PDB file of C-alpha atoms in Angstrom:
ATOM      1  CA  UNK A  22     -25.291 -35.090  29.095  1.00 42.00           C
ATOM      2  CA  UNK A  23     -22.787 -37.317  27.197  1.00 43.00           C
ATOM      3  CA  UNK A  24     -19.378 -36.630  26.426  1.00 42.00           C
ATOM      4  CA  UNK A  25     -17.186 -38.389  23.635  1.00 44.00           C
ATOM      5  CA  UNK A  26     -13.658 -38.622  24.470  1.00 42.00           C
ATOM      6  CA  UNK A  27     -11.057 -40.685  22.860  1.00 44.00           C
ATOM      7  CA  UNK A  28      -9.973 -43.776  24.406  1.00 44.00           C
ATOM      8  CA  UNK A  29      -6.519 -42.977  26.389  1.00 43.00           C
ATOM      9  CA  UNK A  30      -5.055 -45.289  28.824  1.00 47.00           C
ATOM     10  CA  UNK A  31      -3.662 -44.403  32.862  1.00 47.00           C
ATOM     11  CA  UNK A  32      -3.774 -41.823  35.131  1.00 45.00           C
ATOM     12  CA  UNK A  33      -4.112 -39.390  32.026  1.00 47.00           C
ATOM     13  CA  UNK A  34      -7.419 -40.382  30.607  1.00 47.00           C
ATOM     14  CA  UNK A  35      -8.820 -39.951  33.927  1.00 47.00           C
ATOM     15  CA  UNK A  36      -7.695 -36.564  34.321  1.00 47.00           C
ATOM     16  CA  UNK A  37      -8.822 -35.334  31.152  1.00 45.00           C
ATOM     17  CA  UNK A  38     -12.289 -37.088  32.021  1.00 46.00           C
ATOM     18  CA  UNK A  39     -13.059 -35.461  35.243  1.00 47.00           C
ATOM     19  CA  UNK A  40     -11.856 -31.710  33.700  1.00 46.00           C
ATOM     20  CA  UNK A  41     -14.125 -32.312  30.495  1.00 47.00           C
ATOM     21  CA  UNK A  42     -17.147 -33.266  32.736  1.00 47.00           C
ATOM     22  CA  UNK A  43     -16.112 -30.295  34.911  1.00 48.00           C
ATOM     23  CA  UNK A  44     -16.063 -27.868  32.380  1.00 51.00           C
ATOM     24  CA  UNK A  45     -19.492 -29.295  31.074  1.00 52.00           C
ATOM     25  CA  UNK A  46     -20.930 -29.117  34.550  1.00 50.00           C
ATOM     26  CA  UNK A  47     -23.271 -25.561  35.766  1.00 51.00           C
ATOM     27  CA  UNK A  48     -22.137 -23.551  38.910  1.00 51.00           C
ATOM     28  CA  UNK A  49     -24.709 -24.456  41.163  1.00 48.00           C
ATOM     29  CA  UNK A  50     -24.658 -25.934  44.608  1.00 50.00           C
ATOM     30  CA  UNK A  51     -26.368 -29.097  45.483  1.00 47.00           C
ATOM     31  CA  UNK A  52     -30.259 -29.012  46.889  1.00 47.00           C
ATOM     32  CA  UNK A  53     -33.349 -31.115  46.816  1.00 51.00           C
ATOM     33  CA  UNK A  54     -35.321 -27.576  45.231  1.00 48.00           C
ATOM     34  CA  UNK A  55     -36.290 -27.749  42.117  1.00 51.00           C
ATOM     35  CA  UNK A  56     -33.947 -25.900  38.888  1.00 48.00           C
ATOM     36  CA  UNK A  57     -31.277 -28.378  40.506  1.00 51.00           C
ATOM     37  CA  UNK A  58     -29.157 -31.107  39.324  1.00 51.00           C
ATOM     38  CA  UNK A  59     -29.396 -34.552  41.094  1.00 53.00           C
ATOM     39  CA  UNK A  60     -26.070 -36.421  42.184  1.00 53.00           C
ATOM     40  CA  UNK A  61     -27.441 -39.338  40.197  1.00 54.00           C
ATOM     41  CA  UNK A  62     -26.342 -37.385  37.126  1.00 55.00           C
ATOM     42  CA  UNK A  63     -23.048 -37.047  38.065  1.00 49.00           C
ATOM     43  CA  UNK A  64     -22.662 -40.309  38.886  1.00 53.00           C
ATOM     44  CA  UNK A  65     -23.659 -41.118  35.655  1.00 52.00           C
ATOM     45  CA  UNK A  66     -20.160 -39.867  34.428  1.00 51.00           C
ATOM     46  CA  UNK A  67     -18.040 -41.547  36.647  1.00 52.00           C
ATOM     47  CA  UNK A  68     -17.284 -38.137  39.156  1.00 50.00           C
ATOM     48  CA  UNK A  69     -18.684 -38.325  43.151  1.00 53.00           C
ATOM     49  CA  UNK A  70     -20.995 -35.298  43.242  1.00 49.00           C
ATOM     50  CA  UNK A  71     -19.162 -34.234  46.834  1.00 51.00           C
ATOM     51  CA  UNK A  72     -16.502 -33.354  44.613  1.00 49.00           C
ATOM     52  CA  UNK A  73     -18.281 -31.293  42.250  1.00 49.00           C
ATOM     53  CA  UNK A  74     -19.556 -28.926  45.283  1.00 51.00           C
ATOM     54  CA  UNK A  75     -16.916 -26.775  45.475  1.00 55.00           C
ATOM     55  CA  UNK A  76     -16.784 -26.059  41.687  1.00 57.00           C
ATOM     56  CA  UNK A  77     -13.889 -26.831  38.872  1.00 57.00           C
ATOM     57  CA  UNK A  78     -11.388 -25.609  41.105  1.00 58.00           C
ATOM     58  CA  UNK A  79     -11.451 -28.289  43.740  1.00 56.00           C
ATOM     59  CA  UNK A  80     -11.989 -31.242  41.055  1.00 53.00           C
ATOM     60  CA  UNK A  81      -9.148 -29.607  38.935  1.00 59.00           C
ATOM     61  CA  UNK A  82      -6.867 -29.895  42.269  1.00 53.00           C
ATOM     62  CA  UNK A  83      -7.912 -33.058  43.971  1.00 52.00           C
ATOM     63  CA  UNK A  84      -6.964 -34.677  39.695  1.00 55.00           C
ATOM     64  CA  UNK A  85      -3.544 -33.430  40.699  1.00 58.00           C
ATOM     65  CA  UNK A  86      -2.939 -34.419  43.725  1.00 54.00           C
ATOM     66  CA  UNK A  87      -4.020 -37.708  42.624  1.00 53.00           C
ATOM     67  CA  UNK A  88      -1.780 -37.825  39.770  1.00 52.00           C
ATOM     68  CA  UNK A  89       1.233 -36.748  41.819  1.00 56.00           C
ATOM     69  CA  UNK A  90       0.980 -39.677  44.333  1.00 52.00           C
ATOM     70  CA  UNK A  91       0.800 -42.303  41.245  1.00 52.00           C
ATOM     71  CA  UNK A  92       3.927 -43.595  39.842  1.00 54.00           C
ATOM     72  CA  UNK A  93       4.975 -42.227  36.005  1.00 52.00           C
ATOM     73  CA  UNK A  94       4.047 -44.929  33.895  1.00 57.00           C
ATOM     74  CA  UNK A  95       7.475 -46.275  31.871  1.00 65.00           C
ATOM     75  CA  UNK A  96       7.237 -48.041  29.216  1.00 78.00           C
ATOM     76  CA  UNK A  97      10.617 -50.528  28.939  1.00 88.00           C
ATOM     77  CA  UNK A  98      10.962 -51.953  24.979  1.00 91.00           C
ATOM     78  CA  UNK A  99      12.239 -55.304  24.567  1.00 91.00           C
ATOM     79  CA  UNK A 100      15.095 -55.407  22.691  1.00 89.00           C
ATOM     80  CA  UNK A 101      15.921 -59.240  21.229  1.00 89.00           C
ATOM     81  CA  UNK A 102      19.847 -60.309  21.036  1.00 86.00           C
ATOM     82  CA  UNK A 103      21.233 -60.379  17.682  1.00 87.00           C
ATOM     83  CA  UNK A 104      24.129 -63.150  17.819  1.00 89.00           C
ATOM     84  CA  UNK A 105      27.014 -62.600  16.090  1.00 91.00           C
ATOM     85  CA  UNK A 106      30.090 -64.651  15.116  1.00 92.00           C
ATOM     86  CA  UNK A 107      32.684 -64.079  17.334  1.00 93.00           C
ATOM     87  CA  UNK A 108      36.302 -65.258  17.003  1.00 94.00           C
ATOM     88  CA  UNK A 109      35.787 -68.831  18.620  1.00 95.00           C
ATOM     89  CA  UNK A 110      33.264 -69.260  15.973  1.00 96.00           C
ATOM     90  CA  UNK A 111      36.016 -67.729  13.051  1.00 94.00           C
ATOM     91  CA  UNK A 112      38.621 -69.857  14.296  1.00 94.00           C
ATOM     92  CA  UNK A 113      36.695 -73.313  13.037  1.00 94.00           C
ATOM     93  CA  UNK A 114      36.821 -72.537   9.702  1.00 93.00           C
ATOM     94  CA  UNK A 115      40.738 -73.327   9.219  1.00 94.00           C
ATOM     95  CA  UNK A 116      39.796 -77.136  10.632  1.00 97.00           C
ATOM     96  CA  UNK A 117      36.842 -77.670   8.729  1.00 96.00           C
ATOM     97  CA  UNK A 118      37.651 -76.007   5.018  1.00 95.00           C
ATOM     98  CA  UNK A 119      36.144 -77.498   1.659  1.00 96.00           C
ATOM     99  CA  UNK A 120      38.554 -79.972   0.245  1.00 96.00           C
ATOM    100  CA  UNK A 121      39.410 -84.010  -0.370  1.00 98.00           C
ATOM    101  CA  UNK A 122      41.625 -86.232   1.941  1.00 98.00           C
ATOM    102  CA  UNK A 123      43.056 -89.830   1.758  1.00 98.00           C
ATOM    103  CA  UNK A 124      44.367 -91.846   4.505  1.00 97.00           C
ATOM    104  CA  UNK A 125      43.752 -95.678   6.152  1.00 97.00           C
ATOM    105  CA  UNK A 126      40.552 -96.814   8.367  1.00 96.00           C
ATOM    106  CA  UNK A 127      42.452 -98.973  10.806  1.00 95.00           C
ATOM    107  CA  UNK A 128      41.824-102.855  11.179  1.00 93.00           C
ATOM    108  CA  UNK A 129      38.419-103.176  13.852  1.00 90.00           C
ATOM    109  CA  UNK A 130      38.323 -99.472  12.725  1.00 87.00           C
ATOM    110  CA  UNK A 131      34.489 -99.919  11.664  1.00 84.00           C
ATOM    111  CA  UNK A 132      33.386-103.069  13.980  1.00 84.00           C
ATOM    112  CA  UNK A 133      35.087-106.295  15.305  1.00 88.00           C
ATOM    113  CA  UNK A 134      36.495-108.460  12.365  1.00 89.00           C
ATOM    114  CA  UNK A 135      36.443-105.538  10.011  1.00 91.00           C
ATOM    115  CA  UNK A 136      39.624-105.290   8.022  1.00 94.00           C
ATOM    116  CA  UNK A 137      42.072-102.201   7.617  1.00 95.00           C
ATOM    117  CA  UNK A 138      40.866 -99.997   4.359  1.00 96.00           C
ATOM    118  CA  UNK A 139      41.859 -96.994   2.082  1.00 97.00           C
ATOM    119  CA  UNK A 140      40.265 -94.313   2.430  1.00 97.00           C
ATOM    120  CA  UNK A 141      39.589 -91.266   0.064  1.00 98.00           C
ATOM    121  CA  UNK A 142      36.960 -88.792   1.027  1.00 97.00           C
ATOM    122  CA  UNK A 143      35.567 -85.364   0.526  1.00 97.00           C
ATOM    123  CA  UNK A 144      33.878 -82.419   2.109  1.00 97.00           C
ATOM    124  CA  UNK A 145      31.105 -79.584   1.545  1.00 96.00           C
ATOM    125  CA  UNK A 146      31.329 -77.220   4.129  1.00 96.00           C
ATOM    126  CA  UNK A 147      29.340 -73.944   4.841  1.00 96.00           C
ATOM    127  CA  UNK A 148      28.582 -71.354   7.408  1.00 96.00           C
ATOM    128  CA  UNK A 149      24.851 -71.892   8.312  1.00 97.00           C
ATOM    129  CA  UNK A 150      22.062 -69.505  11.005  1.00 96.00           C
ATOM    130  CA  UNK A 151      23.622 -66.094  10.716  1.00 94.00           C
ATOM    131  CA  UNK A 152      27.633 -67.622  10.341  1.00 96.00           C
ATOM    132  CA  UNK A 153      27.265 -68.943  13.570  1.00 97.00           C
ATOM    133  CA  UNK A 154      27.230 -72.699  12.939  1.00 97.00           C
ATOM    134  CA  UNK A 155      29.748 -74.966  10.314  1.00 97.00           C
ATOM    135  CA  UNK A 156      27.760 -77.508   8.365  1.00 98.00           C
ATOM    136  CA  UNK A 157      29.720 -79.787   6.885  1.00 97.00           C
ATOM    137  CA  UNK A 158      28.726 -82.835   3.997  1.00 98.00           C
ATOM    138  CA  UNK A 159      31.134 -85.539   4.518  1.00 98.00           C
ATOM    139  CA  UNK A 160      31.358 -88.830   1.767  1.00 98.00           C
ATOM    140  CA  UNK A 161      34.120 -91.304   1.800  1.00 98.00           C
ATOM    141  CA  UNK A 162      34.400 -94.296   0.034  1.00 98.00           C
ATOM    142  CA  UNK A 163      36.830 -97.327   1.423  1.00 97.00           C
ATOM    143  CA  UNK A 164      38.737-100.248  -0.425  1.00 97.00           C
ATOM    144  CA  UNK A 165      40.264-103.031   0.244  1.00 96.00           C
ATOM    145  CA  UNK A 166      42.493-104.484  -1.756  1.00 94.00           C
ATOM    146  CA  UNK A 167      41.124-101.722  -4.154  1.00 93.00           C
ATOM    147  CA  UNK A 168      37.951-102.767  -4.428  1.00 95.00           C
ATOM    148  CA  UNK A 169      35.238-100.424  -2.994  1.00 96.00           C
ATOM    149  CA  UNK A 170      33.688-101.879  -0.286  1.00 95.00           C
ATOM    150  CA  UNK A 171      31.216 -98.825   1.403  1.00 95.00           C
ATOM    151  CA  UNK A 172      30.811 -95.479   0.732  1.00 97.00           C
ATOM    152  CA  UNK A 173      30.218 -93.246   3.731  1.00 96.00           C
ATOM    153  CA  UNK A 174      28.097 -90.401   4.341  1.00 97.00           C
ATOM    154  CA  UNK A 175      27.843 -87.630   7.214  1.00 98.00           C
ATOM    155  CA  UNK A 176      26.318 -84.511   8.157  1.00 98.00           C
ATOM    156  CA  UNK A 177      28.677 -82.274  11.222  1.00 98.00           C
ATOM    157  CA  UNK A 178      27.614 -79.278  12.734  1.00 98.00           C
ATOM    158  CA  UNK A 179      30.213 -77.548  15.000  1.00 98.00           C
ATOM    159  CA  UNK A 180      29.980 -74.266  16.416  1.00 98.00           C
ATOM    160  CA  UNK A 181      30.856 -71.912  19.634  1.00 97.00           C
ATOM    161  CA  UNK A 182      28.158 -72.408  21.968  1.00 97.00           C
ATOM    162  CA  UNK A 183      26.930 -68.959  23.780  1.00 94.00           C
ATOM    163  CA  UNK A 184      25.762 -70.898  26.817  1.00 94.00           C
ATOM    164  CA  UNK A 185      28.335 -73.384  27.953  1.00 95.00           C
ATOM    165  CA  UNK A 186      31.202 -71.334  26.592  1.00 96.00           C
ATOM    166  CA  UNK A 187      32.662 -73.541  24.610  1.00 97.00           C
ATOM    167  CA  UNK A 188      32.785 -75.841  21.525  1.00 98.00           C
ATOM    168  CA  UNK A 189      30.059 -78.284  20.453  1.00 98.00           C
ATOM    169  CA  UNK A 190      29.458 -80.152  17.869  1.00 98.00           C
ATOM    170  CA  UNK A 191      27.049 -83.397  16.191  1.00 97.00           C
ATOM    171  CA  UNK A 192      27.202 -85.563  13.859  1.00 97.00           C
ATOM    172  CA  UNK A 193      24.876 -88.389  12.145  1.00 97.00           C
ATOM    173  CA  UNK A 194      25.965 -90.611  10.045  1.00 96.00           C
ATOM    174  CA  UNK A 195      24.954 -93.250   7.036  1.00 95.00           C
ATOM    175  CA  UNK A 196      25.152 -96.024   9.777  1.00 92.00           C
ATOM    176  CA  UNK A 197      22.073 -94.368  11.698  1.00 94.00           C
ATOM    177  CA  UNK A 198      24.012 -93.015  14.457  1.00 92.00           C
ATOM    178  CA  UNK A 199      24.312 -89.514  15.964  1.00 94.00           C
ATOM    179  CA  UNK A 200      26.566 -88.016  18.508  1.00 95.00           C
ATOM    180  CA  UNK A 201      27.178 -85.163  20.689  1.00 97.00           C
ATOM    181  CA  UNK A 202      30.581 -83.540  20.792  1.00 98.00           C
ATOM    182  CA  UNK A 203      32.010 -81.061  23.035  1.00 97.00           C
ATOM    183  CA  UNK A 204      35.428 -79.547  21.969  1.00 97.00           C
ATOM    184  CA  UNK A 205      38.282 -77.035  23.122  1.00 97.00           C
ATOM    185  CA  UNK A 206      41.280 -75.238  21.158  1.00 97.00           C
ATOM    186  CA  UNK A 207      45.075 -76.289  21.913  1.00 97.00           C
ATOM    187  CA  UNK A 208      47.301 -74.229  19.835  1.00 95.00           C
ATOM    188  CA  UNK A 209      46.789 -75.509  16.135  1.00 97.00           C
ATOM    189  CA  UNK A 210      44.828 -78.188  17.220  1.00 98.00           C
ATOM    190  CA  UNK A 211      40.648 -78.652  17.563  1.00 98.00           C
ATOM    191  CA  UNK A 212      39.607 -81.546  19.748  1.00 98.00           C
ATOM    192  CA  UNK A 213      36.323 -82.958  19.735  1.00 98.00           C
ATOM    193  CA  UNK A 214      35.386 -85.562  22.345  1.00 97.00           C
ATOM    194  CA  UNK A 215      31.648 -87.283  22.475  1.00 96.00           C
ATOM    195  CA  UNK A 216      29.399 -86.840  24.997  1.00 94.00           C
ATOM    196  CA  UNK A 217      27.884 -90.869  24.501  1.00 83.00           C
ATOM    197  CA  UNK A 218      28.742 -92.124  27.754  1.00 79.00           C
ATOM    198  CA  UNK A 219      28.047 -95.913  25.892  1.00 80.00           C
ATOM    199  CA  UNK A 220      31.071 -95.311  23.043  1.00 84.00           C
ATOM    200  CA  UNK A 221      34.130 -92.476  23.428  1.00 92.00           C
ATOM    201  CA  UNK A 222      35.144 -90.843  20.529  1.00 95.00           C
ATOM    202  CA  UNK A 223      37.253 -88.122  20.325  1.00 97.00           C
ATOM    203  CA  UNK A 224      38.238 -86.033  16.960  1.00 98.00           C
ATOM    204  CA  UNK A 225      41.371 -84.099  16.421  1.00 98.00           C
ATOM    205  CA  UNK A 226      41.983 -81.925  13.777  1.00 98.00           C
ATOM    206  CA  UNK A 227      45.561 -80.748  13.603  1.00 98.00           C
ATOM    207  CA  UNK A 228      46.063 -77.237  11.399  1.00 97.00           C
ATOM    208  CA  UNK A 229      49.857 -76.556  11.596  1.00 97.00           C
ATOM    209  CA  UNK A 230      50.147 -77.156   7.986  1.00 96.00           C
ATOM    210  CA  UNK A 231      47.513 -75.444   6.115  1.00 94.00           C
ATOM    211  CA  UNK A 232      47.259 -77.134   3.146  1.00 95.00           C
ATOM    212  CA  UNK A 233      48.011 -80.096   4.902  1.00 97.00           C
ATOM    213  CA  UNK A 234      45.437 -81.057   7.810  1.00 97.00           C
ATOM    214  CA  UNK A 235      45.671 -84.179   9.789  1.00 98.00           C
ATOM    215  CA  UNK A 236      42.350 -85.766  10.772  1.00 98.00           C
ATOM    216  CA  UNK A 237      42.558 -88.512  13.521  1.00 98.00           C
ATOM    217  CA  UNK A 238      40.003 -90.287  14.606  1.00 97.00           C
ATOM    218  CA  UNK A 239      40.497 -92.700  18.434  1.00 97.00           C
ATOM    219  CA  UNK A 240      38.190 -94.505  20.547  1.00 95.00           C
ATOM    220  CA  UNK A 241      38.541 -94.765  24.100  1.00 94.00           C
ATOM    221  CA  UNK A 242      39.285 -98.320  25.668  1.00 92.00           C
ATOM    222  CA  UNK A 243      38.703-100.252  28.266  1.00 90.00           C
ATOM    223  CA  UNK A 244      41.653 -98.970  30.665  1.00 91.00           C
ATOM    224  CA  UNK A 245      41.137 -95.690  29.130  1.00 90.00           C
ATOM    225  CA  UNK A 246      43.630 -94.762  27.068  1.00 94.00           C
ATOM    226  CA  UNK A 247      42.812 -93.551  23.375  1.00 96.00           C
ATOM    227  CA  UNK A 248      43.414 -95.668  20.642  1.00 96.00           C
ATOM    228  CA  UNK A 249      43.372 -94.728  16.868  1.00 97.00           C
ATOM    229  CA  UNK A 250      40.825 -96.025  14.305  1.00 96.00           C
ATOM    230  CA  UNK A 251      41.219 -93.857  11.470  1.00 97.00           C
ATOM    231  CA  UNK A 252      43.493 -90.879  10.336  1.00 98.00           C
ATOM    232  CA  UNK A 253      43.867 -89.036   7.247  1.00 98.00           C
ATOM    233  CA  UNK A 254      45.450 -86.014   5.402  1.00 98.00           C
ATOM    234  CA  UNK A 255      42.842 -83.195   4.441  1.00 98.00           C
ATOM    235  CA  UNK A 256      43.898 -80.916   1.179  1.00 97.00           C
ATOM    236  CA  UNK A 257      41.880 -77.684   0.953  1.00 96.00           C
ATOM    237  CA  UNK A 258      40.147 -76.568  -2.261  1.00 90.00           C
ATOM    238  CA  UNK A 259      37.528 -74.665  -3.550  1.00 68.00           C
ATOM    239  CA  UNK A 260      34.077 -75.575  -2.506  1.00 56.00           C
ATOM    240  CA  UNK A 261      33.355 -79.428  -3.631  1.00 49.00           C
ATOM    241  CA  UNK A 262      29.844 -80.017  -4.411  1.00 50.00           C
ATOM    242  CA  UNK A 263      28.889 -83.466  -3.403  1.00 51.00           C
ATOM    243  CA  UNK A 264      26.018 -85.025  -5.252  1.00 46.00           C
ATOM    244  CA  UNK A 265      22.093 -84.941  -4.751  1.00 42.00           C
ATOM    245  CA  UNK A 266      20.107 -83.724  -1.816  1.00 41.00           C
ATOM    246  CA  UNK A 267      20.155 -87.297  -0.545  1.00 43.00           C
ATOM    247  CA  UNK A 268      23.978 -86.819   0.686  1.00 41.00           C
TER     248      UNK A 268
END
């Protein structure tokens, strides 16, 4: 005898298994005579023949029992988290806005022995991954004496970071360097601080005056104290599209 059934999974398949052979099964008892079925054809579909002797009635009722002393199966869907910007992340975008600055690179600013320069720069900046991240394209070029001496290029990242809880940032840089920043909020003021145990840096952007931003750049010395190596005055404008995908 076979029986087709459809391919079900748990406690449920094997219910309606043991009903559809029990429904398929003749009302006769068990014996050796002949006009008999043998147990080895019920074992063939999966039931124990013992069960079968006292008709649909007991298999129907032993199913339930069994069924009542398994666990419901639950099914739990996994539901990813969707980030979304939330105010620390909003509150970057008045320090880091598209726009040009000028200011002075300060004597030993970029090395031992290298002299004080003018600076005039400019920056790209964007909301990157789902406005959670600012990207920003940095290029500066520097004079002395009004000659231009180096043009500088950077890439900075800085965002709210969901699993510290607070501000981080990196940059890398034309010189082949990169850094880590961590940062905090005072009042009108972003400060970024590097994580390079080697080299301190810390970056402050001031935003009292919004079309007026003060960018100050120190490194930390030997007793500790913070000492400046470059500041400037940042003007917002519209976006400012620097030049190739090289930058």
């Amino acid at each position: 005898m076979m029986i087709k059934l459809r391919k079900m999974g748990g406690m449920r398949s094997a219910k309606c298994f043991a009903v559809a052979v029990a429904d398929r099964m003749p009302q006769a008892p068990f014996s050796r005579g002949r006009g008999t079925r043998k147990r080895s054809q019920f074992r063939r579909h999966g039931v124990r023949a013992d069960l079968y002797m006292g008709g649909r009635s007991r298999l129907r009722a032993v199913m339930r029992m069994t069924e009542r002393e398994t666990p419901a199966e639950t099914t739990a869907r996994w539901e990813p988290t969707v980030r979304k910007p939330g105010p620390e992340t909003e509150a970057l975008a008045r320090f880091h806005p598209n726009g040009t600055w000028t200011g002075t690179v300060q004597a030993d600013g970029m090395g031992p022995g290298s002299p004080e320069m003018e600076a005039r720069g400019r920056a790209d900046c964007e909301w990157i991954i789902n406005g959670l991240w600012r990207s920003c394209r940095f290029e500066q070029d520097q004079f002395v004496a009004g000659e231009k001496v180096v043009t500088w290029k950077a890439h900075w990242i800085a965002g709210w970071d969901a699993r510290t809880k607070e501000y981080r940032g990196m940059a890398v840089d034309s010189n082949g360097i990169s850094m880590m920043f961590r940062g905090r909020l005072e009042g009108d003021r972003l400060i970024m601080e590097s994580m390079e145990p080697a080299v301190s840096l810390r970056f402050i952007w001031d935003a009292a005056d919004p079309r007026a931003i003060i960018w100050m750049n120190e490194i930390m010395t030997e007793d500790g104290s913070w000492r400046l190596i470059e500041e400037y005055v940042i003007r917002p404008q519209e976006p400012v599209r620097l030049s190739g995908p090289g930058v």
